[in-house]
Short mmCIF file of C-alpha atoms in Angstrom, two decimals:
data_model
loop_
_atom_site.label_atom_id
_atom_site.label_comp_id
_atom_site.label_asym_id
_atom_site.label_seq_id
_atom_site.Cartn_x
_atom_site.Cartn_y
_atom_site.Cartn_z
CA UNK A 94 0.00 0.00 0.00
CA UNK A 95 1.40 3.55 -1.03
CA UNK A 96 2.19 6.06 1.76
CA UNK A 97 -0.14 8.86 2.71
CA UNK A 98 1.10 11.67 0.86
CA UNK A 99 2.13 14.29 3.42
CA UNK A 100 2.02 18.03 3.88
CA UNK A 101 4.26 19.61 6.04
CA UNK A 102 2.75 22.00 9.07
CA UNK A 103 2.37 25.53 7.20
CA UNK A 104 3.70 26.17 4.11
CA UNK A 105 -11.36 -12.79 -0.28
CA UNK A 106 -12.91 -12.40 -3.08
CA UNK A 107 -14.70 -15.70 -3.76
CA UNK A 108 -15.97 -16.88 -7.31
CA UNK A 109 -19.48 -16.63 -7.33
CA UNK A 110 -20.89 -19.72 -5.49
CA UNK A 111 -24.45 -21.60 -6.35
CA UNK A 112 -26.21 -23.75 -4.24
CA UNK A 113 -30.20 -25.14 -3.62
CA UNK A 114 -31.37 -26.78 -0.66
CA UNK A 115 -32.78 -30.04 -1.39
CA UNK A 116 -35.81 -29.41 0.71
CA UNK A 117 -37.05 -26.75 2.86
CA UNK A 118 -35.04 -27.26 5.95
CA UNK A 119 -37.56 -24.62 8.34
CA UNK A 120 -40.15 -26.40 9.97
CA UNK A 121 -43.99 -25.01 8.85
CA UNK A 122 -44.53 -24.35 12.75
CA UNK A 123 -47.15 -21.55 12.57
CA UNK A 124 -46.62 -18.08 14.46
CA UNK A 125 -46.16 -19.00 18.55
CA UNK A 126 -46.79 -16.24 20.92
CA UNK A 127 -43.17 -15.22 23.11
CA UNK A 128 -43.87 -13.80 26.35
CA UNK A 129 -42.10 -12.17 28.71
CA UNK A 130 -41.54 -13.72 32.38
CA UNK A 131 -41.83 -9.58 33.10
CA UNK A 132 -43.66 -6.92 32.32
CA UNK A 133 -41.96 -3.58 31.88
CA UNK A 134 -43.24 -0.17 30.81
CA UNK A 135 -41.09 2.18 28.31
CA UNK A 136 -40.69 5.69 29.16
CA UNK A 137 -41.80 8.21 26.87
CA UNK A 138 -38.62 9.16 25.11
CA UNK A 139 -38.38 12.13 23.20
CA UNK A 140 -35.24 12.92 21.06
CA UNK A 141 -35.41 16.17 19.78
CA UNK A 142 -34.75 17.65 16.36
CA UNK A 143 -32.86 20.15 17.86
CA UNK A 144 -31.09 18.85 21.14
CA UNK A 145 -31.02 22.52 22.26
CA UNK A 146 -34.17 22.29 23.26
CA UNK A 147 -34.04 19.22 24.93
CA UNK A 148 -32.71 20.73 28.24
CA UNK A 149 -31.72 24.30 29.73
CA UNK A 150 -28.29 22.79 30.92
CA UNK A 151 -25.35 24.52 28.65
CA UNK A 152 -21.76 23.34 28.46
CA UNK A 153 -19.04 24.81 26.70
CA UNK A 154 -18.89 23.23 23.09
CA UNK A 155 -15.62 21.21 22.62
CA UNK A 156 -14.42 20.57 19.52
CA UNK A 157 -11.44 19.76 17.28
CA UNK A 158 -12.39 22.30 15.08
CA UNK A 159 -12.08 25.43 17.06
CA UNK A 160 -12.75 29.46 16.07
CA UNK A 161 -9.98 30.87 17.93
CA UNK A 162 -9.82 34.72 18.97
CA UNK A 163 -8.45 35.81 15.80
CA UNK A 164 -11.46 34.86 13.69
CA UNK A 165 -9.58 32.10 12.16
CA UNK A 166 -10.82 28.42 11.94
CA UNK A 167 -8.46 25.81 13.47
CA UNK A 168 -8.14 22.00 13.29
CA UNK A 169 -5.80 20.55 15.82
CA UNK A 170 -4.10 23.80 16.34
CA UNK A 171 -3.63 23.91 12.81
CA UNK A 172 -5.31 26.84 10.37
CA UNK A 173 -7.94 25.31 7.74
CA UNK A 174 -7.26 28.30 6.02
CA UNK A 175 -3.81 27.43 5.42
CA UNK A 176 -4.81 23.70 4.70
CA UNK A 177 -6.88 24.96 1.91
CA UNK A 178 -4.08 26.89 0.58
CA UNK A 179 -1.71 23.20 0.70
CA UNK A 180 -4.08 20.83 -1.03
CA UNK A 181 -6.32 20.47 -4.58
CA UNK A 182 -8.20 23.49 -5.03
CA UNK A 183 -11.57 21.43 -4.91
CA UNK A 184 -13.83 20.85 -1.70
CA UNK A 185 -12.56 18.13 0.63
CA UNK A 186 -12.87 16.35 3.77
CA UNK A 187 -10.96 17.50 6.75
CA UNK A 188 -10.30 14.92 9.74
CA UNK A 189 -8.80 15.20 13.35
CA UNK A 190 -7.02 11.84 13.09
CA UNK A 191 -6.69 12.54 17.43
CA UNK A 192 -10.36 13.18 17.87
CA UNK A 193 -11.20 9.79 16.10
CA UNK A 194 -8.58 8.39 18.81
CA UNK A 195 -10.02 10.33 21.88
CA UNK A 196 -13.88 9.33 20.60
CA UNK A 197 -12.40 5.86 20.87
CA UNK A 198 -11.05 5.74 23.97
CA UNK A 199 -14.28 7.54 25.52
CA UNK A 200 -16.18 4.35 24.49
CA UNK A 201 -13.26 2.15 25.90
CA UNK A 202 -13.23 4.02 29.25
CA UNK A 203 -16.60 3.85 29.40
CA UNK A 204 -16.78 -0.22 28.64
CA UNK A 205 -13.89 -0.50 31.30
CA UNK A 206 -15.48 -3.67 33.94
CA UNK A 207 -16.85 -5.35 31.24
CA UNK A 208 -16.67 -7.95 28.33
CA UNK A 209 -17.30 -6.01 25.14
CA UNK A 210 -16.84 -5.41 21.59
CA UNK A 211 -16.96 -1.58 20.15
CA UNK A 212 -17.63 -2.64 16.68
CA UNK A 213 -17.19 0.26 14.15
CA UNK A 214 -20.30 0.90 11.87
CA UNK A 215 -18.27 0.63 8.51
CA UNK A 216 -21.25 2.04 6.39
CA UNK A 217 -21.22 5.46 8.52
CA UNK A 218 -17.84 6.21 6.64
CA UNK A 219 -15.63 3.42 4.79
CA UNK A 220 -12.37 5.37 4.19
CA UNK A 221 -9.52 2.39 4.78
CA UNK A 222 -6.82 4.27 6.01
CA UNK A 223 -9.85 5.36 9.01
CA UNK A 224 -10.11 2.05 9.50
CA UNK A 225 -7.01 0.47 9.69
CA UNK A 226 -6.51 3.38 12.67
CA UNK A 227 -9.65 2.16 14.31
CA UNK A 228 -8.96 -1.72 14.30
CA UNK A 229 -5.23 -0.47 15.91
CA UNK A 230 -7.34 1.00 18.84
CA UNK A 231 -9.12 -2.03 19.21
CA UNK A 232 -11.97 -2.01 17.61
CA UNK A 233 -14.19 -4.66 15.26
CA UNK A 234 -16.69 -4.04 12.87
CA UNK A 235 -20.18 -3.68 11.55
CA UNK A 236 -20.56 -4.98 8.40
CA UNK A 237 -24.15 -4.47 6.28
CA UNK A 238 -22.69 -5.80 2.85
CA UNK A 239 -20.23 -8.38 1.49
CA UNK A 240 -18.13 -5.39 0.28
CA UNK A 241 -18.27 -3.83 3.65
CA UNK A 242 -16.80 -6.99 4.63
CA UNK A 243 -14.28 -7.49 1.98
CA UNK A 244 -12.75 -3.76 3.43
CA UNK A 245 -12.93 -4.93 6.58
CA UNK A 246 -10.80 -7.63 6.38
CA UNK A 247 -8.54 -5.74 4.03
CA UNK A 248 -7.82 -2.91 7.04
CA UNK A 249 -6.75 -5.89 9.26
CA UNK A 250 -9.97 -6.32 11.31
CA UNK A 251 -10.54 -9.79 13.76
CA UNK A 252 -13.59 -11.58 11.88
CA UNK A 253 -14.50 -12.90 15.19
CA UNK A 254 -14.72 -9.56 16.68
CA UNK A 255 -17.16 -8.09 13.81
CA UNK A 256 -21.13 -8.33 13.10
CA UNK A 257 -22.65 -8.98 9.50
CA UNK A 258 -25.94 -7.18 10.05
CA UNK A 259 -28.79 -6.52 6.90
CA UNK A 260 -31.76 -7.49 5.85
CA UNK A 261 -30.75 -8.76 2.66
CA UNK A 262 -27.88 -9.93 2.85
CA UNK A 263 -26.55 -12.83 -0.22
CA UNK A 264 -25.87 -15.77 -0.14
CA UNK A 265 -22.11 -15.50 -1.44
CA UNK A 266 -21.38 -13.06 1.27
CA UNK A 267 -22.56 -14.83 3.85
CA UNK A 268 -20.31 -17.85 2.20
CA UNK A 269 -17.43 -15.54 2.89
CA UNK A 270 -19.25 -14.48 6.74
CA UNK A 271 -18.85 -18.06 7.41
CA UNK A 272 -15.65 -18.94 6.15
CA UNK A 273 -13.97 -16.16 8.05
CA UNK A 274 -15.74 -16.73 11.32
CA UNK A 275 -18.06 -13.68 11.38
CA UNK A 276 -20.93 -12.96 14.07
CA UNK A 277 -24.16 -13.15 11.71
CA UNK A 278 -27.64 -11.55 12.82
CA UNK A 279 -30.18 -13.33 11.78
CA UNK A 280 -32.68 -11.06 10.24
CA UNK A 281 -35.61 -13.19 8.75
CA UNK A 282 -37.09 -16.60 7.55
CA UNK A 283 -35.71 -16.31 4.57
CA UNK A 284 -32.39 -14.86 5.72
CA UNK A 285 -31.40 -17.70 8.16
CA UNK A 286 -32.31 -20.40 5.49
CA UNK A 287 -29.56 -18.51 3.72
CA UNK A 288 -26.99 -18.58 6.53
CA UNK A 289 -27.66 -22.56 6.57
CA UNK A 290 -27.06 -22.63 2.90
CA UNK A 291 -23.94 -20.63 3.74
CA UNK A 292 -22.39 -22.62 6.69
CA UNK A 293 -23.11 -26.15 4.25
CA UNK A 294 -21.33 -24.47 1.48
CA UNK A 295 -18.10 -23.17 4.11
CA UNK A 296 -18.36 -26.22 5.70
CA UNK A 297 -18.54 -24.26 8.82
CA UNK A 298 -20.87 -23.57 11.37
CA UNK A 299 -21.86 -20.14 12.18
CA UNK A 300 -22.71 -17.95 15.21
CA UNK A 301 -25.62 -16.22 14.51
CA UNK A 302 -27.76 -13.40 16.80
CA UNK A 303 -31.39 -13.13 16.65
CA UNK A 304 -31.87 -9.50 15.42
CA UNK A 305 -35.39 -8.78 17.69
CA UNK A 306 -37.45 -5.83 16.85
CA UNK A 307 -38.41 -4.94 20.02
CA UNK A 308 -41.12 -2.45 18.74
CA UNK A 309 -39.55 0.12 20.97
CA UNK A 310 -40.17 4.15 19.48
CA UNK A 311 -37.11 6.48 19.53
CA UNK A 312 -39.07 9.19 18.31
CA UNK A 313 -36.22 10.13 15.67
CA UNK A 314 -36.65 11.03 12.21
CA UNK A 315 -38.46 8.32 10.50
CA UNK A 316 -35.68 7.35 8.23
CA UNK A 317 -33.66 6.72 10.52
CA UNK A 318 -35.89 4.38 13.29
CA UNK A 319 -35.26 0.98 12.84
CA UNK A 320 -36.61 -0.55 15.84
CA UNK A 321 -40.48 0.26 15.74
CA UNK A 322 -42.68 -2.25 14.19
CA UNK A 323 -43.13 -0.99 10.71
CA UNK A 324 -39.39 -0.98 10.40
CA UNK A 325 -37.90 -3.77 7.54
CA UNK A 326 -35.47 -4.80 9.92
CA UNK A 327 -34.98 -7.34 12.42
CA UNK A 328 -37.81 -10.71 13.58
CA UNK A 329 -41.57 -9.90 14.79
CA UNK A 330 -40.82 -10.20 18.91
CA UNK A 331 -43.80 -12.34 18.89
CA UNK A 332 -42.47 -15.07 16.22
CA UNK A 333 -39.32 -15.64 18.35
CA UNK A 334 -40.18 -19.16 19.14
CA UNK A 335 -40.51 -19.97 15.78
CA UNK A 336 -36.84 -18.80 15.15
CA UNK A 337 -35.54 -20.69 18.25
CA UNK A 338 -37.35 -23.96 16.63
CA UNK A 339 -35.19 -23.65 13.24
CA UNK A 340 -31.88 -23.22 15.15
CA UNK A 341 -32.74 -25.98 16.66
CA UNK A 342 -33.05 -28.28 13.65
CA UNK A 343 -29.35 -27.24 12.72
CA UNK A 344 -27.28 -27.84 15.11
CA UNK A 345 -24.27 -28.73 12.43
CA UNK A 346 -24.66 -25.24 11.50
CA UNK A 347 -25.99 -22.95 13.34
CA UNK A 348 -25.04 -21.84 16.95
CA UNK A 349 -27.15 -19.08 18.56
CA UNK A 350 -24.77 -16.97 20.82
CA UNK A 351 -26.40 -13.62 21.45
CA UNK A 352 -29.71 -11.48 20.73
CA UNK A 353 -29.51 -8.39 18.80
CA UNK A 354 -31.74 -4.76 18.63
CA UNK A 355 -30.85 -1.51 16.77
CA UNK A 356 -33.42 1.43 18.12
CA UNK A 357 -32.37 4.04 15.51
CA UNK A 358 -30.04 6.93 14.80
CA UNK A 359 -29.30 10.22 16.30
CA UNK A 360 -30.52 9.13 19.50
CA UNK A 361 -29.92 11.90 22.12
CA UNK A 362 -31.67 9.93 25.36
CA UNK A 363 -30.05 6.96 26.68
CA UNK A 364 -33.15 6.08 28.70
CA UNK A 365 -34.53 4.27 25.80
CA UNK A 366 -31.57 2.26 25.12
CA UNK A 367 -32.13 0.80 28.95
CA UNK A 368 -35.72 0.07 28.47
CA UNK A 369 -34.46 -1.44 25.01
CA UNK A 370 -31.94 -3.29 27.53
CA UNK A 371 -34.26 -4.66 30.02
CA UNK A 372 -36.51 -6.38 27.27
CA UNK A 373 -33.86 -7.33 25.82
CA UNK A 374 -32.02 -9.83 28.75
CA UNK A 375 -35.72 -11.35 29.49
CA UNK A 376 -35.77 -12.23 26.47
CA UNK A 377 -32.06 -13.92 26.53
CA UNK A 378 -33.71 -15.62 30.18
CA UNK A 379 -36.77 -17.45 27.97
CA UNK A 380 -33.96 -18.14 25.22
CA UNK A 381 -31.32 -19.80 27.83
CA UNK A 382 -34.19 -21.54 29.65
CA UNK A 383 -34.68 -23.21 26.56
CA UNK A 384 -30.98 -24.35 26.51
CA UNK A 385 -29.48 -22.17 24.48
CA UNK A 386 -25.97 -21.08 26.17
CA UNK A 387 -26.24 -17.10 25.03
CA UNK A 388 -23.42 -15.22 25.59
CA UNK A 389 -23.69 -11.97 23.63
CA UNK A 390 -25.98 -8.78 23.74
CA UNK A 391 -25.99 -6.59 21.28
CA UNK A 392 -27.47 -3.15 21.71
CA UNK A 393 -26.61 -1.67 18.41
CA UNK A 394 -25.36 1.78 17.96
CA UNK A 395 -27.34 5.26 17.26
CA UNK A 396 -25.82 7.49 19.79
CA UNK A 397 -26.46 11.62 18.43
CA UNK A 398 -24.10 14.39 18.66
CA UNK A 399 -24.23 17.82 18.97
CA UNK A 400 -24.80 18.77 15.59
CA UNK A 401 -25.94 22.28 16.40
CA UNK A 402 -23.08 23.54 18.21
CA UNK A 403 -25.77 24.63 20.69
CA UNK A 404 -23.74 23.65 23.61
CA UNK A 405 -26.62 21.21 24.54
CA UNK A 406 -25.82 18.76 26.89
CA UNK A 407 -25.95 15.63 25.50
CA UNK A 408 -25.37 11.75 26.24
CA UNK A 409 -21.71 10.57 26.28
CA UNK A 410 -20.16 6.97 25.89
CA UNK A 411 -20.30 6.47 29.07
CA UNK A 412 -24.11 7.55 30.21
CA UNK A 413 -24.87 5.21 27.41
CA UNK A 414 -23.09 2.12 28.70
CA UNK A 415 -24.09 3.18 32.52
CA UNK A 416 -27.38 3.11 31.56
CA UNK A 417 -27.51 -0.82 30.95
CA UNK A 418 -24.21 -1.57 32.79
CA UNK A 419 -26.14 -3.32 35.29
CA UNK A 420 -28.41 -5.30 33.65
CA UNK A 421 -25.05 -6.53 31.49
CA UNK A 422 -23.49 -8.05 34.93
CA UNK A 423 -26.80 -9.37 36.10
CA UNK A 424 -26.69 -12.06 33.20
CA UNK A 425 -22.94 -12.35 32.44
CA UNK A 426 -23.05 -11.01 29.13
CA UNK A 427 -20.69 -10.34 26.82
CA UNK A 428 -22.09 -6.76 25.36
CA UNK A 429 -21.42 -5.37 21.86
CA UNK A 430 -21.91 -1.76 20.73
CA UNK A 431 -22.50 -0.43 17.33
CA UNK A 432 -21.12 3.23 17.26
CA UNK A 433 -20.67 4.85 13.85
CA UNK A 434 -21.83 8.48 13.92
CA UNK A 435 -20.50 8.94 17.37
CA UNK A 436 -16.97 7.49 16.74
CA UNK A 437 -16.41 9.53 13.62
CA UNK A 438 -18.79 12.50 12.87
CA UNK A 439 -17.00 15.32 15.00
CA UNK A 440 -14.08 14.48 13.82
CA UNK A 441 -14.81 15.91 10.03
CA UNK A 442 -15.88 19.03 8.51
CA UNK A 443 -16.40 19.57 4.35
CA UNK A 444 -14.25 22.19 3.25
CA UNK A 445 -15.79 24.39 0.43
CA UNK A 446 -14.51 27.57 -0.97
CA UNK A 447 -17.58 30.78 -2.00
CA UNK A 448 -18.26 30.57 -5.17
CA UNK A 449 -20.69 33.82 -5.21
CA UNK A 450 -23.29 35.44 -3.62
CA UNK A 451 -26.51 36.69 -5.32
CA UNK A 452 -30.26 37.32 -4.46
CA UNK A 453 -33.41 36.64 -6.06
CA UNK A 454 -35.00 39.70 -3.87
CA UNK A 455 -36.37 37.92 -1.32
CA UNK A 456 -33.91 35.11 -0.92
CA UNK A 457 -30.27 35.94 -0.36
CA UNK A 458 -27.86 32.50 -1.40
CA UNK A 459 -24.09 31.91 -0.85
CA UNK A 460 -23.27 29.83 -3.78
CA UNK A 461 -20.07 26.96 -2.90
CA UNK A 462 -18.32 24.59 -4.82
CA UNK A 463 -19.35 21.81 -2.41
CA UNK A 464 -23.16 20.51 -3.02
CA UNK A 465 -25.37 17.35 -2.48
CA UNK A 466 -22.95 15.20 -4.23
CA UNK A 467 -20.51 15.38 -1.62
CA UNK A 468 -22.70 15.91 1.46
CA UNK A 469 -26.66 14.82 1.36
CA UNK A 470 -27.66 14.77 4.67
CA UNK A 471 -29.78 18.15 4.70
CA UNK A 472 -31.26 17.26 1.25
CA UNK A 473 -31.95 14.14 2.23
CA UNK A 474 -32.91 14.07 5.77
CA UNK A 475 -33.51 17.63 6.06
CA UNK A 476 -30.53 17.62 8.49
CA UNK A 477 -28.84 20.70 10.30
CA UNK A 478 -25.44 20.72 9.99
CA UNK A 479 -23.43 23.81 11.55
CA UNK A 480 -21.98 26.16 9.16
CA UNK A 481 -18.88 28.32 9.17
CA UNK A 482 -16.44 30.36 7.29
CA UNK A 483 -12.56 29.35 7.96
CA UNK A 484 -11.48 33.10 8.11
CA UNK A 485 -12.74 36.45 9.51
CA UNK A 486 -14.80 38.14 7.01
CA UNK A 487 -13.89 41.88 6.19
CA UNK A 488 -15.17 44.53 8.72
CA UNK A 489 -17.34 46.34 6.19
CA UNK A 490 -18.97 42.95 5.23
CA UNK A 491 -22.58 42.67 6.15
CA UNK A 492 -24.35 39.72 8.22
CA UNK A 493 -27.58 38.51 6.61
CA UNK A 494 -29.39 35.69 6.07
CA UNK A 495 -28.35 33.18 4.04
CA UNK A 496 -29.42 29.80 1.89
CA UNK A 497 -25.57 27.76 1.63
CA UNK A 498 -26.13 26.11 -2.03
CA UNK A 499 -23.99 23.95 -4.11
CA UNK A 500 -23.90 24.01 -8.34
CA UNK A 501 -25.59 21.38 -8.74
CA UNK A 502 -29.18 21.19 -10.70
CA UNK A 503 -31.63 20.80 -8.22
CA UNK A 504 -33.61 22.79 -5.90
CA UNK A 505 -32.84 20.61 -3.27
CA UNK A 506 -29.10 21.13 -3.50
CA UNK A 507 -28.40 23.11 -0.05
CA UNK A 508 -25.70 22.41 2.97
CA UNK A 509 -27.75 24.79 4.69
CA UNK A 510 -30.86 27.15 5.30
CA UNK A 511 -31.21 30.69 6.63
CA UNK A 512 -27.84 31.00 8.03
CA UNK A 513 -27.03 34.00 9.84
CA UNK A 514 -23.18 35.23 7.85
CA UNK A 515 -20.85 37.47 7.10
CA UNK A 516 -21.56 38.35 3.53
CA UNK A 517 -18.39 36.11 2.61
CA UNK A 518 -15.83 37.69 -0.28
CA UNK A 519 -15.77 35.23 -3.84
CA UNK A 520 -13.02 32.57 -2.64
CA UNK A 521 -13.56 32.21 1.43
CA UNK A 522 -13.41 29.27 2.68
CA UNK A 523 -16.19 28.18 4.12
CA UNK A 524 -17.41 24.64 6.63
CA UNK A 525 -19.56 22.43 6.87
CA UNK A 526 -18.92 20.81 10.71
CA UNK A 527 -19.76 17.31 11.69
CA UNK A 528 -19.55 15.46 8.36
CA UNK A 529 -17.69 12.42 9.08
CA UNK A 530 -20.62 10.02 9.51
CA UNK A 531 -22.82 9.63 6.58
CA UNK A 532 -21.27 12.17 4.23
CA UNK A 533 -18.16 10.94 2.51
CA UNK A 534 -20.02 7.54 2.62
CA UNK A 535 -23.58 8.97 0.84
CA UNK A 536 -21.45 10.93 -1.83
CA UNK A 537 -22.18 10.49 -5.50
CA UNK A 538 -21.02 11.82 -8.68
CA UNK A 539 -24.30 13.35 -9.85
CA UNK A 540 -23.45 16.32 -12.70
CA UNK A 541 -20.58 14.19 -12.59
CA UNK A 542 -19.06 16.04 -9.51
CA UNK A 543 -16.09 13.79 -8.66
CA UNK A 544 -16.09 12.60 -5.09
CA UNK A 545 -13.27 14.78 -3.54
CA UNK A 546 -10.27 13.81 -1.44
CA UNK A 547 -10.05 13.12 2.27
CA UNK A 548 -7.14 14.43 4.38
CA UNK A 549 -6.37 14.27 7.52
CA UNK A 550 -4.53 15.93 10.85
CA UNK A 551 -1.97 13.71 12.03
CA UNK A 552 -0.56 12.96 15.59
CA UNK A 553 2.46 15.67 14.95
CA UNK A 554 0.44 18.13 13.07
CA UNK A 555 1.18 17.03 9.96
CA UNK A 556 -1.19 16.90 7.20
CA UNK A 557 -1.70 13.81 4.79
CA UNK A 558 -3.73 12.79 2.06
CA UNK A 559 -6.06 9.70 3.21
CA UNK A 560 -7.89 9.01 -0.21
CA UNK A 561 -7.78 10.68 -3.63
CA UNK A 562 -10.19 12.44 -5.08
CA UNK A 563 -11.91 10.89 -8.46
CA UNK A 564 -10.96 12.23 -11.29
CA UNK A 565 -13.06 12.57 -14.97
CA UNK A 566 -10.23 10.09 -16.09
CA UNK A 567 -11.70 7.63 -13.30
CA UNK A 568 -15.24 8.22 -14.87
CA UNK A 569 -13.92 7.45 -18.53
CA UNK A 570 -12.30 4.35 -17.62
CA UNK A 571 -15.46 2.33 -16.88
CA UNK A 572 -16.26 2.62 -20.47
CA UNK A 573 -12.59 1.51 -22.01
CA UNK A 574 -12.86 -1.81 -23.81
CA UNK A 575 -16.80 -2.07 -24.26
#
């Protein structure tokens, strides 16, 4: 692998596989009621679109990415202003290689007592050289596709410490999930008579979870809920025997170590992840009763962050796992954690340089060379993302409202909507904050905007390269030779 280009401070792939199960191997037992030996009652758990009003109590906002006194943008000590002035002249993504490390080791002081996996949410961002530093701190991995797995054990990960989750997953990646030695969830009929298939054809047998939909509300934005009843992931509570039954019939290759539940995203109360909790062990007490030795719970990830900038108190690593720390103990578990946006968001901001300003008379619009190519989280989920210029803008330059738009063609290419700016000068740099999770990941080369290149700030303040950018070149080479 080439080195990271620097910048001094200042100027398995398997053939495809068939295979058909001579018979139906899932007994035609129809749906059996699961009940709990308890009864518990979920909180009302509000997570609001805006943390800021979620509570009165204010902290001072920490962050890698820092306006300092003299109106200039920092990273790690470290002008972004002068960044911009080292690298392509084209937006890019801007990391705090430290503040991935301290994000990290929040989770692993918090986990400190107990038996745990942190496993990295690859599809929250899937840069390698991010995750080759994130399985040297320890970490595993989430996998939701065979690719996702494929880069996973390219950066170096443990199979046995990561998690194939998905709804759909295929049956030649779960060929490869089995050969390696992977956790699998087991997400529906359909998808454990696949894993079967899988461990016959590997030759191996697998340790699945049972991913339970516990029908718990996170009151989130509804893309992002995956836990509620209507969601596509994850077994009917209420059809669990049935599941238990079919493990049952394959003990050569199935072995059920652990339940499984994902809530949602952008979670910013941890109460619901203990009432999540607390269903979640009775039901591992009905499944161990019935002689299964389960060793694993899996709480999933979703943890929010402070995407304001309001200086809103929210939830940290550690309120998170003292919230169902207890519970954890009480049955021995082993517990795994799913962070993605939490590990990596904050540690990221979008770099963009002003293209123009210009009004339509009732609209004023700053105009950037970034758009919804690179970063479509407001488009698509009508996200707020904090926006910034890198430099102090000129004294005679006045603040107005703003719409932050990109080139692209469509009316729903923004970064952000009536932001309160300097009028900024043709040029400025200007931020988008907290794009680490779900941006670099989402990007696309609609109007055949080339996804750009990621750097990032190293340990000694150095600045490297951590993936091109995509060139038209790259674009004309898919059609050489047809």
């Amino acid at each position: 692998m080439a080195a990271a280009t620097n910048f001094s401070h200042s100027p398995f792939i398997s053939k495809t596989l068939t295979h058909s199960l001579n018979h139906n191997p899932f007994p035609k037992n129809p749906t059996l009621p699961f009940k709990l030996s308890k009864s518990y009652s979920l909180k009302a758990v509000i997570s609001q679109q805006n943390p800021a009003t979620a509570t009165t109590q204010k902290t001072q906002f920490k962050h890698c990415f820092t306006k300092s006194q003299d109106g200039f943008l920092y990273c790690e000590n470290l002008k972004v202003q002068e960044i911009m002035e080292s690298v392509e002249k084209r937006p890019f993504y801007l990391y705090s290689k430290p503040q991935i490390t301290r994000n990290v080791e929040a989770y692993k002081d918090a986990l400190e007592g107990l038996r745990s996996i942190i496993g990295y949410a690859i599809k929250a961002n899937n840069n390698l050289k991010i995750l080759e530093h994130l399985r040297g701190l320890g970490c595993g991995a989430v996998l939701v596709s065979g690719n996702e797995l494929r880069l996973a054990l390219r950066a170096g990960f443990d199979p046995t410490r990561c998690i194939f989750n998905g709804n759909g997953k295929l049956l030649d990646d779960l060929v490869l999930a089995a050969q390696e030695g992977v956790f699998v969830n087991v997400d529906s009929e359909f998808d454990l008579e696949n894993i079967v298939a899988a461990a016959r054809i590997a030759g191996k047998k697998v340790n699945v979870l049972l991913r339970i939909n516990p029908d718990v509300d996170p009151q989130v934005h509804p893309y992002v809920a995956t836990g509620n009843k209507n969601s596509k992931f994850g077994i009917r509570n209420e059809k669990l025997q049935w599941f238990l039954d079919a493990v049952k019939a394959h003990p050569n290759e199935l072995k059920l170590v652990g339940a499984h539940c994902h809530l949602g995203s952008t979670i910013t109360k941890v109460d619901i992840f203990r009432d999540a909790a607390a269903l979640m062990v009775n039901y591992i007490d009905e499944i161990r009763a019935q002689g299964f030795e389960v060793d694993y719970l899996n709480i999933g990830g979703g943890l929010g962050i402070d995407y304001y900038h309001s200086g809103a108190v929210l939830p940290t690593p550690r309120d998170l796992i003292d919230t169902v720390r207890e519970l954890v103990l009480s049955r021995d578990l082993n517990l795994i954690i799913e962070p993605g946006r939490s590990l990596i968001a904050n540690t990221c901001c979008l770099v963009n340089r002003v293209t123009g300003v210009k009004t339509n008379g009732t609209k004023n619009f700053v105009v950037i060379d970034g758009s919804m190519a690179e970063l479509i989280r407001p488009s698509l989920y009508d996200a707020y993302q904090h926006i910034e210029l890198v430099s102090p803008a000129s004294p005679s330059a006045e603040v107005s409202t703003f719409d932050v738009v990109g080139p692209v063609c469509e009316s729903a290419d923004f970064l952000g909507k009536d932001r309160e700016l300097p009028t900024p000068a043709k040029g400025a740099g200007l931020v988008v904050h907290d794009a680490g999770a779900y941006c670099m990941s989402m990007a696309s080369t609609y109007n055949l905007k080339m996804r750009p290149p990621e750097y990032w700030v190293e340990d000694d303040g150095s600045v490297s390269k951590i993936r091109q950018g995509e060139t038209f070149e790259d674009h004309i080479r898919f059609f050489e030779g047809l």
